[in-house]
Amino acid sequence: MYALALLNGSRCVELDCYDGSDGKPDVTHGNTLTTRIKYRDVCQTIMDTAFVNSPYPVTLSLEVHTSIEQQREMVKIMQEIFGPHMTNYDMAAATKLDGITFSPEALRGKILIKSKRKKLTTWSSSGVMSLTPADEDGFVRLDSNDEKDEAGKEGPKLDDDPLAINSTHISEELSNATFMPAIKFKNLKQLGALPHFGVSSVDEGKVESWYKAIELQQEACNVAKGFMVRV
């Protein structure tokens, strides 16, 4: 199925990941009769077919239900099979907005991981990114010294920000391997205000409702120009 999708031009595939009984992660569709297949075999199939008919980047959307230990195994497998094709989001090299290149052309031949992150970012109005570690409850918050940007204006508070996800069950290794953090969708205004390295999944019914409402059509198009939306 993964090979067929990629050979037909799909640039995003979803992997539902569960603990394998042998200590190695499986891919399956939870609570169904779907046959379990090994995560390693899926990754190998993706590597063999991802760039046969298109050089442009492939996103692996990971639905992670595995233990911390098997998440680490997932990362080892991806590093081994994807090698230089696997791209991590290098926070140190992206301290300014104009330092980030997200064009398909710049990411040719790359495999991008979409999952949750333990460490996320917040943007000040000056365009400077700062990292904030998760608290004990798993939510990312601004330190008190970071609540104002260099111009003295109030910065965004991550307590109420969708980037502040509960990520206590995500391993550090998988968090570091994630190129695009998953962001829970709330509304179009929320997406339009977020940094563009995240991605939000929206169901087809919601997208259809946008295009039935004249006043939302242009807003939806504008959001999609600057933020990654997965339908």
PDB file of C-alpha atoms in Angstrom:
ATOM      1  CA  MET A   1       0.000   0.000   0.000  1.00  0.00           C
ATOM      2  CA  TYR A   2       2.791   2.438   0.895  1.00  0.00           C
ATOM      3  CA  ALA A   3       4.709   1.589  -2.275  1.00  0.00           C
ATOM      4  CA  LEU A   4       1.632   2.103  -4.445  1.00  0.00           C
ATOM      5  CA  ALA A   5       0.817   5.437  -2.839  1.00  0.00           C
ATOM      6  CA  LEU A   6       4.348   6.792  -3.273  1.00  0.00           C
ATOM      7  CA  LEU A   7       4.721   5.504  -6.820  1.00  0.00           C
ATOM      8  CA  ASN A   8       1.434   7.213  -7.678  1.00  0.00           C
ATOM      9  CA  GLY A   9       2.797  10.547  -6.475  1.00  0.00           C
ATOM     10  CA  SER A  10       1.708  10.832  -2.834  1.00  0.00           C
ATOM     11  CA  ARG A  11       4.124  12.977  -0.813  1.00  0.00           C
ATOM     12  CA  CYS A  12       2.674  12.222   2.622  1.00  0.00           C
ATOM     13  CA  VAL A  13       1.919   8.860   4.226  1.00  0.00           C
ATOM     14  CA  GLU A  14       0.657   8.031   7.707  1.00  0.00           C
ATOM     15  CA  LEU A  15       2.153   5.357   9.952  1.00  0.00           C
ATOM     16  CA  ASP A  16       0.183   4.147  12.984  1.00  0.00           C
ATOM     17  CA  CYS A  17       2.917   2.823  15.265  1.00  0.00           C
ATOM     18  CA  TYR A  18       2.411   0.289  18.071  1.00  0.00           C
ATOM     19  CA  ASP A  19       4.644  -1.805  20.303  1.00  0.00           C
ATOM     20  CA  GLY A  20       5.679  -5.088  18.733  1.00  0.00           C
ATOM     21  CA  SER A  21       5.646  -8.258  20.816  1.00  0.00           C
ATOM     22  CA  ASP A  22       9.298  -8.879  19.918  1.00  0.00           C
ATOM     23  CA  GLY A  23      10.448  -5.481  21.196  1.00  0.00           C
ATOM     24  CA  LYS A  24      10.484  -4.037  17.670  1.00  0.00           C
ATOM     25  CA  PRO A  25       7.767  -1.537  16.618  1.00  0.00           C
ATOM     26  CA  ASP A  26       4.881  -2.501  14.337  1.00  0.00           C
ATOM     27  CA  VAL A  27       2.666  -0.539  11.969  1.00  0.00           C
ATOM     28  CA  THR A  28      -1.057  -1.312  12.041  1.00  0.00           C
ATOM     29  CA  HIS A  29      -4.446   0.375  12.344  1.00  0.00           C
ATOM     30  CA  GLY A  30      -5.419   0.166  15.998  1.00  0.00           C
ATOM     31  CA  ASN A  31      -8.437  -1.868  17.152  1.00  0.00           C
ATOM     32  CA  THR A  32      -9.054  -3.338  13.700  1.00  0.00           C
ATOM     33  CA  LEU A  33      -8.299  -6.612  11.932  1.00  0.00           C
ATOM     34  CA  THR A  34      -5.524  -4.941   9.920  1.00  0.00           C
ATOM     35  CA  THR A  35      -2.419  -7.139   9.653  1.00  0.00           C
ATOM     36  CA  ARG A  36       0.583  -5.935  11.642  1.00  0.00           C
ATOM     37  CA  ILE A  37       3.728  -5.242   9.662  1.00  0.00           C
ATOM     38  CA  LYS A  38       7.148  -4.389  11.034  1.00  0.00           C
ATOM     39  CA  TYR A  39       8.105  -0.716  11.185  1.00  0.00           C
ATOM     40  CA  ARG A  40      11.479  -1.581   9.677  1.00  0.00           C
ATOM     41  CA  ASP A  41       9.824  -3.191   6.632  1.00  0.00           C
ATOM     42  CA  VAL A  42       7.597  -0.142   6.115  1.00  0.00           C
ATOM     43  CA  CYS A  43      10.583   2.219   6.304  1.00  0.00           C
ATOM     44  CA  GLN A  44      12.516   0.109   3.819  1.00  0.00           C
ATOM     45  CA  THR A  45       9.575   0.121   1.394  1.00  0.00           C
ATOM     46  CA  ILE A  46       9.291   3.897   1.725  1.00  0.00           C
ATOM     47  CA  MET A  47      13.009   4.355   1.044  1.00  0.00           C
ATOM     48  CA  ASP A  48      12.827   2.063  -2.000  1.00  0.00           C
ATOM     49  CA  THR A  49       9.889   3.903  -3.605  1.00  0.00           C
ATOM     50  CA  ALA A  50       9.820   7.460  -2.242  1.00  0.00           C
ATOM     51  CA  PHE A  51      11.819   9.119  -5.015  1.00  0.00           C
ATOM     52  CA  VAL A  52      11.264   6.800  -7.984  1.00  0.00           C
ATOM     53  CA  ASN A  53       8.683   9.029  -9.666  1.00  0.00           C
ATOM     54  CA  SER A  54       9.234  12.324  -7.856  1.00  0.00           C
ATOM     55  CA  PRO A  55      12.307  13.972  -6.305  1.00  0.00           C
ATOM     56  CA  TYR A  56      10.271  16.090  -3.909  1.00  0.00           C
ATOM     57  CA  PRO A  57      10.178  15.558  -0.127  1.00  0.00           C
ATOM     58  CA  VAL A  58       8.065  12.871   1.525  1.00  0.00           C
ATOM     59  CA  THR A  59       6.459  13.481   4.908  1.00  0.00           C
ATOM     60  CA  LEU A  60       5.957  10.594   7.316  1.00  0.00           C
ATOM     61  CA  SER A  61       3.052  11.451   9.585  1.00  0.00           C
ATOM     62  CA  LEU A  62       3.617   9.353  12.701  1.00  0.00           C
ATOM     63  CA  GLU A  63       0.726   8.359  14.963  1.00  0.00           C
ATOM     64  CA  VAL A  64       2.767   7.168  17.921  1.00  0.00           C
ATOM     65  CA  HIS A  65       1.279   4.645  20.359  1.00  0.00           C
ATOM     66  CA  THR A  66       4.567   2.979  21.241  1.00  0.00           C
ATOM     67  CA  SER A  67       6.501   2.914  24.496  1.00  0.00           C
ATOM     68  CA  ILE A  68       9.489   5.204  25.012  1.00  0.00           C
ATOM     69  CA  GLU A  69      11.856   2.285  24.406  1.00  0.00           C
ATOM     70  CA  GLN A  70      10.273   1.350  21.083  1.00  0.00           C
ATOM     71  CA  GLN A  71      10.177   5.006  20.032  1.00  0.00           C
ATOM     72  CA  ARG A  72      13.951   4.957  20.394  1.00  0.00           C
ATOM     73  CA  GLU A  73      14.007   1.848  18.243  1.00  0.00           C
ATOM     74  CA  MET A  74      11.901   3.664  15.622  1.00  0.00           C
ATOM     75  CA  VAL A  75      14.478   6.456  15.440  1.00  0.00           C
ATOM     76  CA  LYS A  76      17.360   3.978  15.116  1.00  0.00           C
ATOM     77  CA  ILE A  77      15.563   2.232  12.263  1.00  0.00           C
ATOM     78  CA  MET A  78      14.885   5.509  10.429  1.00  0.00           C
ATOM     79  CA  GLN A  79      18.465   6.696  10.839  1.00  0.00           C
ATOM     80  CA  GLU A  80      19.775   3.389   9.549  1.00  0.00           C
ATOM     81  CA  ILE A  81      17.463   3.118   6.523  1.00  0.00           C
ATOM     82  CA  PHE A  82      16.961   6.761   5.518  1.00  0.00           C
ATOM     83  CA  GLY A  83      20.503   7.916   6.283  1.00  0.00           C
ATOM     84  CA  PRO A  84      21.217  11.344   4.748  1.00  0.00           C
ATOM     85  CA  HIS A  85      17.670  11.514   3.350  1.00  0.00           C
ATOM     86  CA  MET A  86      16.305  11.998   6.859  1.00  0.00           C
ATOM     87  CA  THR A  87      16.180  15.667   7.823  1.00  0.00           C
ATOM     88  CA  ASN A  88      15.972  16.996  11.361  1.00  0.00           C
ATOM     89  CA  TYR A  89      14.865  20.530  12.085  1.00  0.00           C
ATOM     90  CA  ASP A  90      18.062  22.236  13.195  1.00  0.00           C
ATOM     91  CA  MET A  91      16.889  24.816  15.709  1.00  0.00           C
ATOM     92  CA  ALA A  92      20.344  26.328  16.085  1.00  0.00           C
ATOM     93  CA  ALA A  93      20.469  27.158  12.383  1.00  0.00           C
ATOM     94  CA  ALA A  94      16.983  28.657  12.365  1.00  0.00           C
ATOM     95  CA  THR A  95      17.203  31.501  14.836  1.00  0.00           C
ATOM     96  CA  LYS A  96      15.780  33.954  12.319  1.00  0.00           C
ATOM     97  CA  LEU A  97      12.774  33.748  10.075  1.00  0.00           C
ATOM     98  CA  ASP A  98      14.709  34.458   6.883  1.00  0.00           C
ATOM     99  CA  GLY A  99      17.115  31.632   7.723  1.00  0.00           C
ATOM    100  CA  ILE A 100      14.505  28.928   7.107  1.00  0.00           C
ATOM    101  CA  THR A 101      14.044  27.390   3.672  1.00  0.00           C
ATOM    102  CA  PHE A 102      10.955  25.245   3.296  1.00  0.00           C
ATOM    103  CA  SER A 103      10.572  25.126  -0.465  1.00  0.00           C
ATOM    104  CA  PRO A 104      10.032  21.701  -2.075  1.00  0.00           C
ATOM    105  CA  GLU A 105      13.025  22.453  -4.293  1.00  0.00           C
ATOM    106  CA  ALA A 106      15.313  22.944  -1.280  1.00  0.00           C
ATOM    107  CA  LEU A 107      14.075  19.696   0.270  1.00  0.00           C
ATOM    108  CA  ARG A 108      14.408  17.458  -2.785  1.00  0.00           C
ATOM    109  CA  GLY A 109      15.215  13.880  -1.833  1.00  0.00           C
ATOM    110  CA  LYS A 110      14.430  14.425   1.852  1.00  0.00           C
ATOM    111  CA  ILE A 111      12.205  12.480   4.227  1.00  0.00           C
ATOM    112  CA  LEU A 112      10.513  14.672   6.834  1.00  0.00           C
ATOM    113  CA  ILE A 113       9.119  13.388  10.125  1.00  0.00           C
ATOM    114  CA  LYS A 114       5.857  14.823  11.461  1.00  0.00           C
ATOM    115  CA  SER A 115       5.162  14.009  15.099  1.00  0.00           C
ATOM    116  CA  LYS A 116       4.922  15.684  18.492  1.00  0.00           C
ATOM    117  CA  ARG A 117       7.881  17.497  20.016  1.00  0.00           C
ATOM    118  CA  LYS A 118       8.956  17.735  23.643  1.00  0.00           C
ATOM    119  CA  LYS A 119      10.594  21.085  22.986  1.00  0.00           C
ATOM    120  CA  LEU A 120       8.862  23.691  20.869  1.00  0.00           C
ATOM    121  CA  THR A 121       9.442  27.321  20.065  1.00  0.00           C
ATOM    122  CA  THR A 122       7.900  30.707  20.443  1.00  0.00           C
ATOM    123  CA  TRP A 123       8.422  33.714  18.221  1.00  0.00           C
ATOM    124  CA  SER A 124       8.920  37.292  19.369  1.00  0.00           C
ATOM    125  CA  SER A 125       7.910  40.191  17.149  1.00  0.00           C
ATOM    126  CA  SER A 126      11.600  40.688  16.351  1.00  0.00           C
ATOM    127  CA  GLY A 127      11.650  37.326  14.587  1.00  0.00           C
ATOM    128  CA  VAL A 128      13.948  35.638  17.092  1.00  0.00           C
ATOM    129  CA  MET A 129      13.188  32.061  18.099  1.00  0.00           C
ATOM    130  CA  SER A 130      13.715  30.814  21.648  1.00  0.00           C
ATOM    131  CA  LEU A 131      13.473  27.239  22.907  1.00  0.00           C
ATOM    132  CA  THR A 132      11.505  26.465  26.032  1.00  0.00           C
ATOM    133  CA  PRO A 133      11.789  23.105  27.857  1.00  0.00           C
ATOM    134  CA  ALA A 134       8.707  21.229  29.001  1.00  0.00           C
ATOM    135  CA  ASP A 135       7.566  21.545  32.602  1.00  0.00           C
ATOM    136  CA  GLU A 136       6.866  18.482  34.734  1.00  0.00           C
ATOM    137  CA  ASP A 137       3.311  18.332  33.399  1.00  0.00           C
ATOM    138  CA  GLY A 138       4.646  18.117  29.850  1.00  0.00           C
ATOM    139  CA  PHE A 139       3.539  21.570  28.690  1.00  0.00           C
ATOM    140  CA  VAL A 140       5.973  24.029  27.165  1.00  0.00           C
ATOM    141  CA  ARG A 141       5.897  27.444  28.805  1.00  0.00           C
ATOM    142  CA  LEU A 142       7.768  30.697  28.532  1.00  0.00           C
ATOM    143  CA  ASP A 143      10.227  31.527  31.270  1.00  0.00           C
ATOM    144  CA  SER A 144       9.329  34.744  33.086  1.00  0.00           C
ATOM    145  CA  ASN A 145      12.260  36.542  31.447  1.00  0.00           C
ATOM    146  CA  ASP A 146      11.007  35.569  27.992  1.00  0.00           C
ATOM    147  CA  GLU A 147       7.498  36.953  28.256  1.00  0.00           C
ATOM    148  CA  LYS A 148       8.609  40.190  26.627  1.00  0.00           C
ATOM    149  CA  ASP A 149      10.543  40.523  23.399  1.00  0.00           C
ATOM    150  CA  GLU A 150      13.486  42.824  22.736  1.00  0.00           C
ATOM    151  CA  ALA A 151      11.178  45.756  21.996  1.00  0.00           C
ATOM    152  CA  GLY A 152       9.535  45.362  25.408  1.00  0.00           C
ATOM    153  CA  LYS A 153       6.239  44.131  24.005  1.00  0.00           C
ATOM    154  CA  GLU A 154       4.357  41.209  25.456  1.00  0.00           C
ATOM    155  CA  GLY A 155       5.283  37.970  23.698  1.00  0.00           C
ATOM    156  CA  PRO A 156       2.956  34.985  23.208  1.00  0.00           C
ATOM    157  CA  LYS A 157       2.183  32.944  26.306  1.00  0.00           C
ATOM    158  CA  LEU A 158       2.575  29.248  25.610  1.00  0.00           C
ATOM    159  CA  ASP A 159       0.132  28.246  28.347  1.00  0.00           C
ATOM    160  CA  ASP A 160      -2.691  28.904  25.878  1.00  0.00           C
ATOM    161  CA  ASP A 161      -0.765  28.247  22.688  1.00  0.00           C
ATOM    162  CA  PRO A 162      -1.473  25.095  20.616  1.00  0.00           C
ATOM    163  CA  LEU A 163       2.286  24.563  20.321  1.00  0.00           C
ATOM    164  CA  ALA A 164       2.288  23.785  24.057  1.00  0.00           C
ATOM    165  CA  ILE A 165       1.252  20.173  23.637  1.00  0.00           C
ATOM    166  CA  ASN A 166       1.412  17.506  26.299  1.00  0.00           C
ATOM    167  CA  SER A 167       4.398  15.484  25.200  1.00  0.00           C
ATOM    168  CA  THR A 168       5.440  13.570  28.317  1.00  0.00           C
ATOM    169  CA  HIS A 169       5.110  10.270  26.450  1.00  0.00           C
ATOM    170  CA  ILE A 170       7.375  11.239  23.552  1.00  0.00           C
ATOM    171  CA  SER A 171      11.013  10.196  23.778  1.00  0.00           C
ATOM    172  CA  GLU A 172      13.750  12.777  23.455  1.00  0.00           C
ATOM    173  CA  GLU A 173      15.135  10.864  20.460  1.00  0.00           C
ATOM    174  CA  LEU A 174      11.843  10.987  18.554  1.00  0.00           C
ATOM    175  CA  SER A 175      11.310  14.603  19.527  1.00  0.00           C
ATOM    176  CA  ASN A 176      14.721  15.520  18.116  1.00  0.00           C
ATOM    177  CA  ALA A 177      14.024  13.558  14.924  1.00  0.00           C
ATOM    178  CA  THR A 178      10.782  15.449  14.298  1.00  0.00           C
ATOM    179  CA  PHE A 179      11.034  17.970  11.484  1.00  0.00           C
ATOM    180  CA  MET A 180       7.476  19.312  11.687  1.00  0.00           C
ATOM    181  CA  PRO A 181       5.707  19.430  15.064  1.00  0.00           C
ATOM    182  CA  ALA A 182       2.046  18.396  14.993  1.00  0.00           C
ATOM    183  CA  ILE A 183      -0.248  21.218  16.090  1.00  0.00           C
ATOM    184  CA  LYS A 184      -3.860  20.660  17.131  1.00  0.00           C
ATOM    185  CA  PHE A 185      -6.246  22.585  14.889  1.00  0.00           C
ATOM    186  CA  LYS A 186      -8.562  25.117  16.523  1.00  0.00           C
ATOM    187  CA  ASN A 187      -9.478  27.667  13.870  1.00  0.00           C
ATOM    188  CA  LEU A 188      -8.128  29.502  10.830  1.00  0.00           C
ATOM    189  CA  LYS A 189      -7.068  32.574  12.793  1.00  0.00           C
ATOM    190  CA  GLN A 190      -4.968  30.362  15.082  1.00  0.00           C
ATOM    191  CA  LEU A 191      -3.171  28.730  12.135  1.00  0.00           C
ATOM    192  CA  GLY A 192      -2.482  32.044  10.431  1.00  0.00           C
ATOM    193  CA  ALA A 193      -0.656  33.304  13.534  1.00  0.00           C
ATOM    194  CA  LEU A 194       1.652  30.300  13.964  1.00  0.00           C
ATOM    195  CA  PRO A 195       5.234  29.836  12.717  1.00  0.00           C
ATOM    196  CA  HIS A 196       5.219  27.942   9.447  1.00  0.00           C
ATOM    197  CA  PHE A 197       7.364  24.966  10.468  1.00  0.00           C
ATOM    198  CA  GLY A 198       4.389  23.258  12.148  1.00  0.00           C
ATOM    199  CA  VAL A 199       1.636  21.265  10.483  1.00  0.00           C
ATOM    200  CA  SER A 200      -2.004  20.800  11.414  1.00  0.00           C
ATOM    201  CA  SER A 201      -4.381  18.060  10.288  1.00  0.00           C
ATOM    202  CA  VAL A 202      -7.886  19.132   9.276  1.00  0.00           C
ATOM    203  CA  ASP A 203     -10.708  16.777   8.304  1.00  0.00           C
ATOM    204  CA  GLU A 204     -12.349  16.975   4.879  1.00  0.00           C
ATOM    205  CA  GLY A 205     -15.687  18.139   6.295  1.00  0.00           C
ATOM    206  CA  LYS A 206     -14.058  21.179   7.878  1.00  0.00           C
ATOM    207  CA  VAL A 207     -12.285  22.117   4.644  1.00  0.00           C
ATOM    208  CA  GLU A 208     -15.543  21.726   2.709  1.00  0.00           C
ATOM    209  CA  SER A 209     -17.281  24.088   5.145  1.00  0.00           C
ATOM    210  CA  TRP A 210     -14.617  26.734   4.508  1.00  0.00           C
ATOM    211  CA  TYR A 211     -15.340  26.739   0.813  1.00  0.00           C
ATOM    212  CA  LYS A 212     -19.088  26.854   1.312  1.00  0.00           C
ATOM    213  CA  ALA A 213     -18.701  30.050   3.334  1.00  0.00           C
ATOM    214  CA  ILE A 214     -17.693  32.870   0.981  1.00  0.00           C
ATOM    215  CA  GLU A 215     -16.140  34.903   3.787  1.00  0.00           C
ATOM    216  CA  LEU A 216     -13.794  32.021   4.699  1.00  0.00           C
ATOM    217  CA  GLN A 217     -12.604  31.066   1.221  1.00  0.00           C
ATOM    218  CA  GLN A 218      -9.874  33.695   0.899  1.00  0.00           C
ATOM    219  CA  GLU A 219      -8.847  33.352   4.543  1.00  0.00           C
ATOM    220  CA  ALA A 220      -8.365  29.604   4.097  1.00  0.00           C
ATOM    221  CA  CYS A 221      -6.304  30.141   0.943  1.00  0.00           C
ATOM    222  CA  ASN A 222      -4.114  32.728   2.658  1.00  0.00           C
ATOM    223  CA  VAL A 223      -3.481  30.429   5.627  1.00  0.00           C
ATOM    224  CA  ALA A 224      -2.504  27.561   3.326  1.00  0.00           C
ATOM    225  CA  LYS A 225       0.039  29.805   1.583  1.00  0.00           C
ATOM    226  CA  GLY A 226       2.070  30.252   4.756  1.00  0.00           C
ATOM    227  CA  PHE A 227       1.275  27.258   6.928  1.00  0.00           C
ATOM    228  CA  MET A 228       1.238  23.512   6.277  1.00  0.00           C
ATOM    229  CA  VAL A 229      -2.249  22.017   6.452  1.00  0.00           C
ATOM    230  CA  ARG A 230      -2.848  18.291   6.048  1.00  0.00           C
ATOM    231  CA  VAL A 231      -6.335  17.237   4.949  1.00  0.00           C
TER     232      VAL A 231
END
